[in-house]
């Protein structure tokens, strides 16, 4: 049986190499969302217990994470409201990923605005499973319950936009920020909906901004939307937004993806 995220995080120790289960891979490398989530967990484990909420994160995926990964977290600076932590992931004696995480407490401010409007979507129980060609579906997908709520389908020559309800199959006991980061990367790059046949893709950079300190519980349904805003010369940029079931924005983000089609 595939080890759930709850089991992976429960046994995670940043001081020893982490063996990546086959069920959490995409091709020959670890699922990027898992590497990112473990980076957040490494920061939580290493930094002092009074870290404020995760506010933003930047991830650079520079080499494949194959078989195992070692993560090292270093607190770069602790200010009055914000703490920055750097996490380096190494696999096969080379840097595989680097993360810069910003944990920040809320501060009084007279500036408040929200222009994010959730897309129309049926209830997740009324949406069909987000199924695809099993021969090209990454192994990690089995760890999520995905329901298609609109947009295109990978390899269908559709518009470069994806819309789906997603929840963890089992992330009980996982820190909400860790579970959220893992889930936020669960959809394929939006550019893949414009493909007419399978071709490799790979995330190069990923930036996320958390819109709220009240994070969803790890078992909640979340609505994920991603759209390719510009694709050319073998690279695609996509914007990403996540809403909860009440239509409140939880995460905004962007990715740069290498496209080999």
PDB file of C-alpha atoms in Angstrom, residues 6-7 12 14 51 58 71 82 100 112 130 141 170-172 223 230 232 241:
ATOM      1  CA  UNK A   6       0.762  11.421   7.157  1.00  0.00           C
ATOM      2  CA  UNK A   7       3.110   8.449   7.462  1.00  0.00           C
ATOM      3  CA  UNK A  12      10.615  12.366   8.614  1.00  0.00           C
ATOM      4  CA  UNK A  14      15.979  15.967   8.361  1.00  0.00           C
ATOM      5  CA  UNK A  51       7.606  30.352  14.109  1.00  0.00           C
ATOM      6  CA  UNK A  58      10.033  30.227  -3.397  1.00  0.00           C
ATOM      7  CA  UNK A  71      17.313  18.450   3.513  1.00  0.00           C
ATOM      8  CA  UNK A  82       9.070  37.881   9.818  1.00  0.00           C
ATOM      9  CA  UNK A 100      13.348  30.251   0.643  1.00  0.00           C
ATOM     10  CA  UNK A 112      -7.084  45.710   2.480  1.00  0.00           C
ATOM     11  CA  UNK A 130      -9.914  13.724 -13.000  1.00  0.00           C
ATOM     12  CA  UNK A 141      -1.416  11.192  -8.378  1.00  0.00           C
ATOM     13  CA  UNK A 170      -4.696  10.711   3.893  1.00  0.00           C
ATOM     14  CA  UNK A 171      -2.843  13.624   5.455  1.00  0.00           C
ATOM     15  CA  UNK A 172      -4.181  13.284   8.993  1.00  0.00           C
ATOM     16  CA  UNK A 223     -10.457  24.226  -5.755  1.00  0.00           C
ATOM     17  CA  UNK A 230       2.766  32.563 -21.827  1.00  0.00           C
ATOM     18  CA  UNK A 232       7.263  29.686 -26.055  1.00  0.00           C
ATOM     19  CA  UNK A 241      -4.872  30.064  -7.429  1.00  0.00           C
TER      20      UNK A 241
END
